[in-house]
XYZ file of C-alpha atoms in Angstrom:
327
model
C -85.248 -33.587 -24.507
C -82.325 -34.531 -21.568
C -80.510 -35.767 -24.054
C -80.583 -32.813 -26.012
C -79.651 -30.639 -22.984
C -76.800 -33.319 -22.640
C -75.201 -32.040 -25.528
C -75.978 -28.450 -25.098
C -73.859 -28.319 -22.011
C -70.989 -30.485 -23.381
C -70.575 -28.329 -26.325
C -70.869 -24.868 -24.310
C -68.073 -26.610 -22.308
C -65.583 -27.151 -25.097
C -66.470 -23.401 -26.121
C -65.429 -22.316 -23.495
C -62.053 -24.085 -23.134
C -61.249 -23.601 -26.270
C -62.173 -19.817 -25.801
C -59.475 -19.548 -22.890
C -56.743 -20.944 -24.071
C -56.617 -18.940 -27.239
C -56.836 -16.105 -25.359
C -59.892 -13.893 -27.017
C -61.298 -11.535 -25.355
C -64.592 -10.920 -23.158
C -66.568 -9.369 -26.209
C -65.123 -11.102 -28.559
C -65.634 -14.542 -26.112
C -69.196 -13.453 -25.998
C -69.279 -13.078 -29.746
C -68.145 -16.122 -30.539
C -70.175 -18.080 -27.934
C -73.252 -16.778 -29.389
C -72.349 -17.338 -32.659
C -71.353 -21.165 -31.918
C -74.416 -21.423 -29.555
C -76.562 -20.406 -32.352
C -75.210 -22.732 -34.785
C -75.548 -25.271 -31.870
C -79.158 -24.416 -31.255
C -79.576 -24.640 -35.050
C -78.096 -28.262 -34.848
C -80.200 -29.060 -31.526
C -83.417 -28.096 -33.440
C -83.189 -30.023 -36.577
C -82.070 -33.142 -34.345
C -85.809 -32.361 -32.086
C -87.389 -32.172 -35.382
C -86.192 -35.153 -36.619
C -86.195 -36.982 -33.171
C -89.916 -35.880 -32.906
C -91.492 -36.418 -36.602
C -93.401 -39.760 -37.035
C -91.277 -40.871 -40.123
C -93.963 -41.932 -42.764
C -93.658 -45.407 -43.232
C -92.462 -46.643 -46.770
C -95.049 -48.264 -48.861
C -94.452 -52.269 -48.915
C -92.740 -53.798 -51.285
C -94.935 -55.819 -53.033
C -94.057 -59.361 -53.494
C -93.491 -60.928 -56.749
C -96.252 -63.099 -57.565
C -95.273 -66.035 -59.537
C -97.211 -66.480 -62.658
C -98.913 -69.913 -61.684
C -100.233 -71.715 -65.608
C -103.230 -73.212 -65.293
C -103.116 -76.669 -66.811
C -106.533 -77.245 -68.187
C -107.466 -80.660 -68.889
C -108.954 -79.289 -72.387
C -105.585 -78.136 -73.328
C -103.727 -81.344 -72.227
C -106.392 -83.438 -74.776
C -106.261 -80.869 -77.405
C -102.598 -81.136 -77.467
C -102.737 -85.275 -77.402
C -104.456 -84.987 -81.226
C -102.544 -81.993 -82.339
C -99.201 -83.866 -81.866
C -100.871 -87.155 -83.079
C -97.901 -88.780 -85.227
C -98.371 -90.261 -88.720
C -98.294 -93.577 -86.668
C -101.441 -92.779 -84.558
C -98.971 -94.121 -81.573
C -99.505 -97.611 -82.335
C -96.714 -100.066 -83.056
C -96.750 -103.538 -85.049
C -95.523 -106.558 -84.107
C -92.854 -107.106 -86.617
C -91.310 -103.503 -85.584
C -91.365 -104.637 -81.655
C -90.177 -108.078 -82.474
C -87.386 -107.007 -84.037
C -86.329 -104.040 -81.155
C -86.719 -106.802 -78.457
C -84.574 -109.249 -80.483
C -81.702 -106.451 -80.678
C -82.127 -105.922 -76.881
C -83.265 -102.470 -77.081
C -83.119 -100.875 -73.491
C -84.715 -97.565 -74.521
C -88.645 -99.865 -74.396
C -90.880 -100.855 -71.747
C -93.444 -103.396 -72.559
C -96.535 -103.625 -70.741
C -99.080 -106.334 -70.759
C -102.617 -104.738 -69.028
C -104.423 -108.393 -69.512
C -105.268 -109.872 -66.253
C -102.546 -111.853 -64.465
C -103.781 -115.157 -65.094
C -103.673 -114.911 -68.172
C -100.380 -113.321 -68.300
C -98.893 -116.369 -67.115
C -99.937 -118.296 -69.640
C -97.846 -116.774 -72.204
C -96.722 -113.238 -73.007
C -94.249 -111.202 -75.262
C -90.420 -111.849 -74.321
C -89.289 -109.015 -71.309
C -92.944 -107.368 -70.638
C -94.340 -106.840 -66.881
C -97.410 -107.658 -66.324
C -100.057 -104.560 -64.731
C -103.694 -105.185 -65.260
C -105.599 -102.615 -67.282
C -108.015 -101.757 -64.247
C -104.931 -101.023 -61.888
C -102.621 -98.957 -64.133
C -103.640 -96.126 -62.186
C -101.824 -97.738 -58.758
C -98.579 -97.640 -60.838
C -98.782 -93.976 -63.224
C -96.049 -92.845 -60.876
C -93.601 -95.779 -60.643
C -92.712 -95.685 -64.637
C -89.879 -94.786 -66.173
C -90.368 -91.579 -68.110
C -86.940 -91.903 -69.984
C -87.919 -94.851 -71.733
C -90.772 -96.081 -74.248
C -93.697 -97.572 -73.119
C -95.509 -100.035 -75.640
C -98.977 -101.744 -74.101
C -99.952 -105.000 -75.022
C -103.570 -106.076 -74.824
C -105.707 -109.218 -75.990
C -107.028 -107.279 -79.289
C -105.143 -103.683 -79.399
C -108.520 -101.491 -77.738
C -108.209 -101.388 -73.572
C -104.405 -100.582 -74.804
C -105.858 -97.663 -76.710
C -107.190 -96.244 -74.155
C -104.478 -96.793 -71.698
C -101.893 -95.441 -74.245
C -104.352 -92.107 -74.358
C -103.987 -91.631 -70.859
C -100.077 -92.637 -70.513
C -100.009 -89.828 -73.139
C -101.423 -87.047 -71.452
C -99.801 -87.998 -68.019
C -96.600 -87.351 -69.791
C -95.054 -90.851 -71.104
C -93.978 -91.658 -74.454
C -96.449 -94.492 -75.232
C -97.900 -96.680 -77.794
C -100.264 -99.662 -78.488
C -99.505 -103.198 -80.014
C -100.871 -103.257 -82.814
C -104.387 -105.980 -82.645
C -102.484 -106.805 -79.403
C -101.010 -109.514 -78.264
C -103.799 -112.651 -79.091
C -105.381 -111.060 -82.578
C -101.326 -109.540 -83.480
C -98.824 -111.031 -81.844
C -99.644 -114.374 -81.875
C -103.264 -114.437 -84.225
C -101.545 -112.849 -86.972
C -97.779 -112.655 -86.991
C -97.437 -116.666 -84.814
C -93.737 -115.029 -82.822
C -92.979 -116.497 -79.589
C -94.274 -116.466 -76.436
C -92.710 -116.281 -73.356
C -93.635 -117.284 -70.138
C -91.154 -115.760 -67.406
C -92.537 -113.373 -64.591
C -90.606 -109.844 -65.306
C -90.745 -107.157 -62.559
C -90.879 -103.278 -63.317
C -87.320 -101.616 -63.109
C -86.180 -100.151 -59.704
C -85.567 -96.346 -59.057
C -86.973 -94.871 -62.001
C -87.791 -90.787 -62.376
C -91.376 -91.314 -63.409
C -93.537 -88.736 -65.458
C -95.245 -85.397 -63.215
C -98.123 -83.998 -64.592
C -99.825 -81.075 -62.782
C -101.283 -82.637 -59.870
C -104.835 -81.572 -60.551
C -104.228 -83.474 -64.196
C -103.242 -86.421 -62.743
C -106.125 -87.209 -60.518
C -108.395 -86.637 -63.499
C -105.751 -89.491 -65.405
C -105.625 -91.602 -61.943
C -109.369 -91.853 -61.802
C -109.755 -92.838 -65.156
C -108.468 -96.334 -64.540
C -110.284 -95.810 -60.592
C -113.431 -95.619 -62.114
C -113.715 -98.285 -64.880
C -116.833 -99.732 -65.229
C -117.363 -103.450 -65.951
C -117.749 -103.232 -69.502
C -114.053 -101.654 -70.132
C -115.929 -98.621 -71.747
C -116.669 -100.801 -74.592
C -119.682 -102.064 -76.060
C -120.684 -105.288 -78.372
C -121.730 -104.156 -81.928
C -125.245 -106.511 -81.452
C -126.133 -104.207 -78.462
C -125.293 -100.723 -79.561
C -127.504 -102.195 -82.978
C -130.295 -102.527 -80.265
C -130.222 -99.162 -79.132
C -130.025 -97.860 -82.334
C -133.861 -100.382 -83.253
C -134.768 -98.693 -80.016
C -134.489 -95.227 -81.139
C -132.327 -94.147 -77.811
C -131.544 -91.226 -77.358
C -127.482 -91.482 -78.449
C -124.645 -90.636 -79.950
C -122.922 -92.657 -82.650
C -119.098 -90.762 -84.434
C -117.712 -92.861 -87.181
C -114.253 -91.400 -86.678
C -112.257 -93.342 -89.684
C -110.936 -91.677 -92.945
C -114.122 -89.448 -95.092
C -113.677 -91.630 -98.151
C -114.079 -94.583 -96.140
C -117.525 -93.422 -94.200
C -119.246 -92.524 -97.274
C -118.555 -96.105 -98.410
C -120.472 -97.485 -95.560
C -121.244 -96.529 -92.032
C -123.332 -97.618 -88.733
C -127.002 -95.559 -89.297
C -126.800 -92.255 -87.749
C -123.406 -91.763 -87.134
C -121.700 -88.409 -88.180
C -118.191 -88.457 -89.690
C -115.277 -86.967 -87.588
C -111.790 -88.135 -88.289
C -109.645 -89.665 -85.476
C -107.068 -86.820 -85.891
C -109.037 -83.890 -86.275
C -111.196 -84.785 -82.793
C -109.690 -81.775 -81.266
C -111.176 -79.511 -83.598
C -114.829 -80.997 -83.129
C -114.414 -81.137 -79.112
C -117.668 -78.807 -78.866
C -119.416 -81.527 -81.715
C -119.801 -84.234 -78.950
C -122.948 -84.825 -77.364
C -122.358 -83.259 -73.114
C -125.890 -85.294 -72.131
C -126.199 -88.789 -73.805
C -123.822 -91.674 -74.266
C -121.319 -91.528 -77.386
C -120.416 -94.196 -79.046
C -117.376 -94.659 -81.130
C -115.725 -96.888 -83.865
C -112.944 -97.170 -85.873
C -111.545 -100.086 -88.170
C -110.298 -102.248 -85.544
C -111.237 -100.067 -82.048
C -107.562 -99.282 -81.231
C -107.640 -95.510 -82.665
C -111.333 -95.530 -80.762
C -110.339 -96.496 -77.520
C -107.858 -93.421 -77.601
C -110.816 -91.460 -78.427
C -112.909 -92.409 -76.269
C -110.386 -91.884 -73.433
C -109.763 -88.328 -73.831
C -113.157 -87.643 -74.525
C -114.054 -89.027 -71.010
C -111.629 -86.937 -69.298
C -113.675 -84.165 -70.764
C -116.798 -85.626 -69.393
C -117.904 -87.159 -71.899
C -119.689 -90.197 -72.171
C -118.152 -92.373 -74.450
C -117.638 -95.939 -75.224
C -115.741 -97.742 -78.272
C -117.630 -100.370 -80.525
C -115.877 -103.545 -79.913
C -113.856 -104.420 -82.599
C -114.735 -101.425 -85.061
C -115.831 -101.160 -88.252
C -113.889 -104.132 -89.869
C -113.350 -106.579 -87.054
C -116.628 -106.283 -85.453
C -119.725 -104.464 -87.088
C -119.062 -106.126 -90.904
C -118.270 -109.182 -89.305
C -121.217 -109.199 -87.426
C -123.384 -109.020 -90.046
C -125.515 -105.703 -89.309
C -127.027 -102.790 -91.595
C -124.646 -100.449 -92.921
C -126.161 -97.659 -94.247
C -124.665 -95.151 -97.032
């Protein structure tokens, strides 16, 4: 309010002044003082008003929420068969021999057997990083490259290629690894120098929440590897236990011969059959050699499932063994 009557008198002043020196008259002085007070008054009123009026305050802005995708582990392992290349991600020794003896920079090869052994021998230019710590070193790999796992018989690299996969590497098993392919079947050279993992790499990042699940995969292996002898899943079977048993080779080849009680779903239609697998009793998978199983049986486990792989499959462990196939 004084600051209203502040301006009141200042204008009435310069009225007035200006009023004089033009020289107008008394009435029409008076005239025109009213008429400029009024429009003053008008002016003084609207500023009150707007001095005085709680100005509503404008609604907030609201903030931009950034669509945040959920990365389901479901959706990670349904994607890992959908993309499943004619290869089933496994390489053979003749195709790595010959990429190592050209000096091919764009591979990685990884032997998971335990260090001791190792040392004893290995494939020309691979590190050594024992199956049951791979998850101390999922973040120091090189994402830019390819990543080929070695193993004594092609089935804990099965596994570990599943779970490479999902966490976002470009990876693939040996091929009846390094004893039964490398040097059981194919006789190349071994090699006996200690190689280190390259320096300064940009390694693979998976939604954090993904790669715990992947991390405590290898964290959590129990003795056995995930894999069990044909003889003793054979005496579960005599015992009538309550379990699971999923042939998962080719339809043709099931109906030729198959472990009693198992049910028929093909290695690269698992996605489709998620729902198929048994949520409260052990599963137990096979394939021809185990390779293709252990992959299996790795995503299934990340959907908590539990699953092992027959050691050595259909071919190179059940037939061999001797026990009842059933038609």
């Amino acid at each position: 309010m004084k600051r209203s009557k502040e301006i009141f008198v200042k204008v009435r002043f310069i009225i007035t002044e200006k009023d004089e020196r033009r020289g107008f008259g008394v009435l029409k002085n008076m005239k025109a003082r009213w008429l400029s007070l009024l429009l003053v008054m008008v002016l003084l009123s609207s500023l009150l008003v707007g001095c005085g009026a709680k100005k509503e305050a404008a609604p907030p802005v609201p903030e931009e929420k950034q669509a945040v995708e959920q990365v389901d582990i479901r959706d990670i392992a349904d994607e890992y068969f959908a993309q499943m290349p004619e290869n089933n991600r496994i390489i053979k020794s003749p195709a790595l021999k010959e990429r190592i003896d050209a000096g091919d920079t764009d591979i990685l090869v990884i032997d998971i057997r335990p260090p001791e052994v190792y040392a004893k021998g290995h494939i020309k230019g691979a590190v050594n990083i024992p199956f049951r710590k791979m998850h101390e070193y999922l973040d120091k790999l090189p994402a830019d490259k390819e990543i080929i796992i070695a193993c004594v018989t092609g089935q804990t690299a099965g596994q570990a290629i599943a779970i490479l996969n999902m966490y976002g590497y470009d990876a693939k098993s040996l091929y009846l690894g390094f004893d039964k392919g490398w040097v059981g079947e194919n006789d190349f050279p071994v090699d006996t120098a200690e190689y280190k993992l390259p320096q300064d790499v940009t390694p693979a990042k998976p939604d954090p929440a993904i790669a715990q699940i992947l991390k405590d995969y290898f964290a959590n292996l129990p003795d056995n590897n995930n894999i069990i002898d044909p003889e003793e899943l054979q005496k579960k079977i005599d015992a009538s236990e309550d379990i699971m048993i999923v042939d998962i080779r080719a339809p043709e080849d099931y109906a030729e011969g198959h472990i009693k009680g198992a049910v028929n779903i093909p290695f690269r239609k698992i996605n489709e059959h998620f729902d198929e697998f048994a949520q409260d009793k052990p599963v137990y998978v096979y394939c021809y050699t185990g390779q293709t199983a252990g992959q299996a049986i790795a995503v299934l486990k990340t959907l908590g499932i539990d699953a092992y792989s027959v050691k050595g499959g259909f071919k190179l462990g059940w037939a061999p063994a001797g026990l009842p196939v059933e038609k």
